[in-house]
Structure formats: C-alpha cells, structure tokens
C-alpha cells in the first residue's frame, strides 16, 4: 500500500537508498553485530549520498526536503536491522535540537559536519539514578566566567562511544522549584577537557549499536555551547519527544512488517506431516491475527505521520502509537519465532535477532508505562 503522504519523489528516493543499503549495509550487518560497532565509514558514505539530515536548510548542508524523506530513511534502515537506530537518532532526534534552538553561529559550526557524517551526535538525558523521572537529573552545570563547569554521569547513551557532539541535559539551577525549571541543554564537543567515556555497554540486542556511559568531571563547556535559553531545557525536550516517539513507532511497525513477511515465506517453505506448515489452521490463524494487527497499526501510523508533517500537536496519539506498536512488535516477534520452530532460535535466521532487538523499543524514548501516564493525564484522568 502506498503511504498517503509519500509522492513519486519519495519512492524514487527509497529505491536508491535501498540499493545503497544493499551494497553498503546488508552484506556487512552481521560483521558489525559481531564487532559491536558500525564503522564511521558507513556514516560518511550515508553523508556523501545525502542520507544524513536531508531536511535541514541548504545553507547548512541539507536539502530542505520534507519529513516524508525521513520516514523513508528510518523505514529502510529498520529493514536492514534495528541496530542502525543511531542514524535515525542523529538525523531526527539530536540534530533537530540544534536546528530548532541553536544560534546561527552554532548551526554554522556544527550542522554542515552533521550532514556529511564527520560529526556523529548523541543526546544524554538518562543517568544511572534516573531515567523516567527526567526532572530529577543530578548532572549540573555551574557558570564560572565564560564556561559552565559540568559534573555528572550519563548512561545508556546511543552513539555514546562514537559521538562527536552530545546534547547534555543538565541542571544549571539545581535548586529550581519546580525542578524541571532548572534543566538546560549544553552541547559538549568531543575533546572538551573533563569529558570522558565510560563503558561501552553490553546489551541483550542491538549489538552493532554503540551504547555507552558518559562522564563529566569538572568539564569546562564554553558558555556559547548553551542551546537556547537557560532553564528551558525540559520544555525543549518535551517539544521534541513527539518526533522521537513517532520514530520509535515507525521502526516497530517496520520491524513487524519485516518479521511477518519472513515468517509467511518460512511457513510456506517448511513441511511437517507431509504438508507445508502454512496449511495448518493454527499457523493460518496466527498469521491472520498478526496481519490484521499490522494492517491496523499501519493505518493509524500513516495518519499520525501525515499529521506530524502538517505540524499538528499529536502528543497523545503518538504516545498511543508508541506503546501499542512496540508492544505489538514484541508479541509478533515471539509468535514469528514460534512459527519458525527450532530454526527460529538459531542465529542464522533473522527472526532470532529481531526477537532480541525489539523489546527495547518498549523501554527507550519513554517507557510504555510512561506513555500510558501521559495518555491518562491527557484523557483527564
Ligand atoms: C538501548 C538503549 C538506548 C538508550 N538510548 C538513550 C539515549 O540515547 N539517551 C538517553 O538519554 N537515554 C537513552 N536510553 C535510556 C532510556 O530512555 C531509559 O532507560 C528509559 O527512559 C527508562 O528509564 P530507566 O531505565 O531509568 O527506568 P526507570 O525510570 O527506573 O523505570 C523502571 C520501571 O519503572 C517504571 N516506571 C517508572 N516511572 C513510572 C511511573 N510514573 N508510572 C509507572 N511506571 C513507572 C518504568 O516504566 C519501568 O518499567 C536508552 C536505553 C536503552 C536500553
């Protein structure tokens, strides 16, 4: 089915991106998983082809295209594997903070390199002691002359090891009441004194995705690296979370579609008791149930993408899509693995990797429980 917000231009773009990924990503993905890292050369190749931040202004290196192109990029990356999530995070989560709240000087300094892949970005909100309760972060930045002195620790940071530019959520006013009014966003550059990286974290899935701890010890961040205004960081984060959660929903939906397609192919080719497994009624009912769930998910998601592109505030509906589609994907991964029998548990079948990768989508970008608290509040409960 053709997505209603996509034109022929998007489909031409999709074809060339898929061709690019067939050459530059699919054949290496398993190796990247073993090495627990995507090489920087993949980023720069993406940049050369215009696949990094294509929506930003031409003067900063972008192509000023609509967000439908971002949807195509994220879907095609997810089709390769969920471990490429860091590219989407760079394009559509971190860089948008700079384009929305950065000064012209900051944009000129950073954005062109973000489009070429010379600069990989990350966003650091979560700390060892707090994730969901963002207003309670302890990392603080105190102004001292022309610098902020940043102290604290972050964890679970996507692109943590490779990042050159990190948007760090911190307290510039640790005593602010209410707490969230003390939160600001500081941009920390790779070689800033006092900044170091901790462990590269060993995860259940997303093996090629780099996830790490970041440490700031009397880290001297130039005053001009403040993003937007002091004390408005929490507000900025809330404003951008709609897009972040929509991206997670897009990835989950794409993963479900991929898993179903692979499973249909498998059950048609595998025989038991003298006939294809696809001919058992249980298999058919499971497949039908998943196909129905996926079809409904796609219809809802497409509507939300179209509304997001129109600039509508759809926080409640995006929170619904985020929890529901990631929850569905997790259940679909388990059903698809079951229908593969023993082979589903073997690494040579992609369903095994998908099964490991998908549960995190219910956890990051705000847990599914937090999505439900947002929806409940917005329903007036
Ligand atoms: C692979 C991966 C990549 C990540 N990438 C990033 C990144 O790039 N940048 C970043 O800043 N963070 C990142 N995160 C962190 C992620 O956003 C947090 O893990 C998530 O927000 C949950 O926070 P927490 O782990 O501290 O869990 P907690 O907040 O401690 O939650 C524990 C449990 O309690 C539940 N809970 C908490 N509060 C409530 C409530 N009010 N009502 C009901 N239930 C509640 C949660 O839903 C969860 O089930 C990443 C995490 C992972 C696993």
Coordinates of N, CA, C and O and ligand atoms in Angstrom, one line a residue, residues 85 89 93-94 121-134 154-160 167 169 201 203-206 209-212 244-245 357 360-373, ligand 1:
X85 N 19.6 2.1 14.5 CA 18.8 3.2 15.1 C 19.5 4.5 15.4 O 19.0 5.6 15.5
X89 N 18.5 8.4 15.1 CA 18.6 9.3 16.3 C 19.4 10.6 16.0 O 19.0 11.7 16.4
X93 N 16.4 13.1 15.8 CA 16.2 13.4 17.3 C 17.3 14.5 17.7 O 16.9 15.5 18.3
X94 N 18.5 14.2 17.5 CA 19.5 15.2 18.1 C 19.7 16.4 17.3 O 19.6 17.5 17.8
X121 N 26.2 12.6 16.4 CA 25.6 13.2 17.6 C 25.0 12.2 18.5 O 24.6 11.1 18.1
X122 N 24.8 12.7 19.8 CA 24.1 11.9 20.8 C 23.3 12.8 21.7 O 23.5 14.0 21.7
X123 N 22.3 12.2 22.4 CA 21.6 13.0 23.4 C 21.6 12.3 24.7 O 21.4 11.1 24.8
X124 N 22.1 13.0 25.7 CA 22.3 12.4 27.0 C 21.4 13.0 28.1 O 21.6 14.1 28.6
X125 N 20.3 12.2 28.3 CA 19.4 12.6 29.4 C 19.5 11.7 30.5 O 19.6 12.1 31.7
X126 N 19.5 10.3 30.3 CA 19.4 9.3 31.3 C 20.7 9.3 32.1 O 21.8 9.4 31.6
X127 N 20.5 9.1 33.4 CA 21.6 8.9 34.4 C 21.5 7.6 35.1 O 20.4 7.0 35.1
X128 N 22.6 7.1 35.8 CA 22.5 5.9 36.5 C 21.3 5.8 37.5 O 20.6 4.8 37.6
X129 N 21.0 7.0 38.1 CA 20.0 7.0 39.1 C 18.6 7.4 38.6 O 17.6 7.4 39.4
X130 N 18.5 7.9 37.4 CA 17.2 8.4 36.9 C 17.0 8.4 35.4 O 17.9 8.8 34.7
X131 N 15.9 7.8 35.0 CA 15.6 7.8 33.6 C 14.2 8.4 33.3 O 14.1 9.5 32.8
X132 N 13.2 7.7 33.8 CA 11.8 8.2 33.5 C 11.6 9.6 34.2 O 10.9 10.4 33.6
X133 N 12.1 9.7 35.4 CA 11.9 10.9 36.2 C 13.0 12.0 35.8 O 13.9 12.3 36.5
X134 N 12.8 12.5 34.6 CA 13.8 13.4 34.0 C 14.1 14.6 34.8 O 15.3 15.1 34.8
X154 N 26.2 10.1 32.8 CA 25.0 9.7 31.9 C 25.2 8.2 31.6 O 26.3 7.7 31.5
X155 N 24.1 7.5 31.3 CA 24.2 6.1 30.9 C 23.2 5.8 29.8 O 22.3 6.5 29.6
X156 N 23.4 4.6 29.2 CA 22.6 4.1 28.1 C 22.6 5.1 26.9 O 21.5 5.2 26.2
X157 N 23.6 5.8 26.6 CA 23.6 6.8 25.6 C 23.9 6.2 24.2 O 25.0 5.7 24.0
X158 N 22.9 6.3 23.3 CA 23.1 5.8 22.0 C 24.1 6.6 21.2 O 24.1 7.9 21.4
X159 N 25.0 6.0 20.5 CA 26.1 6.6 19.8 C 27.1 7.2 20.8 O 28.0 8.0 20.4
X160 N 27.1 6.7 22.0 CA 27.9 7.2 23.1 C 29.4 7.2 22.8 O 30.1 8.1 23.0
X167 N 24.3 16.5 23.1 CA 23.4 17.4 23.7 C 23.1 16.8 25.1 O 22.6 15.7 25.3
X169 N 21.5 17.0 28.9 CA 20.5 17.6 29.7 C 21.1 17.7 31.1 O 21.7 16.8 31.7
X201 N 28.4 -0.4 26.6 CA 27.5 -1.3 27.4 C 27.2 -2.6 26.6 O 27.0 -2.5 25.3
X203 N 24.7 -5.2 25.6 CA 23.2 -5.3 25.6 C 22.7 -6.6 25.2 O 23.4 -7.4 24.6
X204 N 21.4 -6.9 25.5 CA 20.7 -8.1 25.1 C 20.6 -8.2 23.6 O 20.8 -9.2 23.0
X205 N 20.4 -7.0 23.0 CA 20.2 -7.0 21.5 C 20.9 -5.7 21.0 O 21.7 -5.1 21.6
X206 N 20.4 -5.3 19.8 CA 21.0 -4.1 19.1 C 22.6 -4.1 19.2 O 23.2 -3.2 19.6
X209 N 24.8 -1.5 17.6 CA 24.5 -0.2 18.1 C 25.4 0.1 19.3 O 25.4 -0.6 20.3
X210 N 26.1 1.3 19.2 CA 27.0 1.7 20.3 C 26.2 2.4 21.3 O 25.5 3.4 21.1
X211 N 26.2 1.9 22.5 CA 25.5 2.4 23.7 C 26.5 2.5 24.8 O 27.2 1.5 25.1
X212 N 26.6 3.7 25.5 CA 27.7 3.9 26.4 C 27.4 4.8 27.6 O 26.4 5.5 27.6
X244 N 10.5 12.0 18.4 CA 11.3 10.8 18.8 C 10.4 9.6 19.0 O 10.8 8.5 18.5
X245 N 9.2 9.8 19.6 CA 8.4 8.6 19.8 C 7.7 8.1 18.6 O 7.5 6.9 18.4
X357 N 16.2 -7.9 19.5 CA 16.3 -6.4 19.3 C 15.0 -5.6 19.7 O 15.1 -4.5 20.2
X360 N 13.5 -3.6 23.4 CA 14.0 -2.3 23.9 C 13.1 -1.1 23.4 O 13.1 0.0 24.1
X361 N 12.4 -1.3 22.4 CA 11.5 -0.2 21.9 C 10.4 0.1 22.9 O 9.9 1.2 22.9
X362 N 10.1 -0.8 23.7 CA 9.1 -0.6 24.8 C 9.7 0.2 26.0 O 9.0 0.7 26.8
X363 N 11.0 0.3 25.9 CA 11.7 0.9 27.1 C 12.3 2.3 26.8 O 12.0 3.2 27.5
X364 N 12.9 2.4 25.6 CA 13.5 3.7 25.4 C 12.6 4.7 24.8 O 11.4 4.4 24.4
X365 N 13.0 6.0 24.7 CA 12.2 7.1 24.3 C 11.0 7.3 25.2 O 9.9 7.8 24.7
X366 N 11.1 6.9 26.4 CA 10.0 7.0 27.4 C 9.4 5.6 27.4 O 9.0 5.1 26.4
X367 N 9.4 5.0 28.6 CA 8.8 3.6 28.6 C 7.3 3.6 28.3 O 6.7 4.6 28.3
X368 N 6.9 2.4 28.0 CA 5.4 2.3 27.6 C 4.5 2.6 28.8 O 3.4 3.1 28.6
X369 N 5.1 2.4 30.0 CA 4.3 2.8 31.2 C 4.2 4.3 31.2 O 3.1 4.9 31.5
X370 N 5.3 5.0 30.9 CA 5.2 6.5 30.9 C 4.3 7.0 29.8 O 3.5 7.9 30.0
X371 N 4.3 6.3 28.7 CA 3.3 6.6 27.6 C 1.9 6.6 28.2 O 1.1 7.5 27.9
X372 N 1.6 5.6 28.9 CA 0.2 5.4 29.4 C -0.1 6.5 30.5 O -1.2 6.9 30.5
X373 N 0.9 6.9 31.2 CA 0.6 8.0 32.2 C 0.3 9.3 31.4 O -0.5 10.1 31.9
Ligands
LIG1 C1 19.5 0.5 24.3 C2 19.1 1.8 25.0 C3 19.4 3.0 24.4 C4 19.1 4.2 25.0 N1 19.4 5.4 24.5 C5 19.3 6.5 25.2 C6 19.9 7.8 24.7 O1 20.4 7.9 23.6 N2 19.8 8.9 25.5 C7 19.2 8.8 26.8 O2 19.2 9.9 27.4 N3 18.7 7.7 27.2 C8 18.7 6.5 26.5 N4 18.2 5.4 27.0 C9 17.6 5.3 28.3 C10 16.1 5.1 28.3 O3 15.4 6.3 27.7 C11 15.7 4.8 29.7 O4 16.2 3.5 30.0 C12 14.2 4.9 29.9 O5 13.7 6.2 29.8 C13 13.7 4.3 31.3 O6 14.5 4.9 32.3 P1 15.2 3.9 33.4 O7 16.0 2.9 32.7 O8 15.9 4.7 34.4 O9 14.0 3.2 34.1 P2 13.2 3.6 35.4 O10 12.7 5.0 35.2 O11 13.9 3.3 36.6 O12 11.9 2.7 35.3 C14 11.9 1.3 35.8 C15 10.5 0.8 35.6 O13 9.5 1.6 36.4 C16 8.5 2.1 35.5 N5 8.1 3.4 35.9 C17 8.9 4.5 36.2 N6 8.1 5.5 36.5 C18 6.8 5.1 36.4 C19 5.6 5.8 36.6 N7 5.5 7.1 36.9 N8 4.4 5.0 36.4 C20 4.5 3.7 36.1 N9 5.7 3.0 35.9 C21 6.8 3.7 36.0 C22 9.2 2.1 34.1 O14 8.2 2.1 33.1 C23 10.0 0.8 34.2 O15 9.2 -0.3 33.9 C24 18.4 4.2 26.3 C25 18.1 2.9 26.9 C26 18.4 1.8 26.2 C27 18.1 0.5 26.9

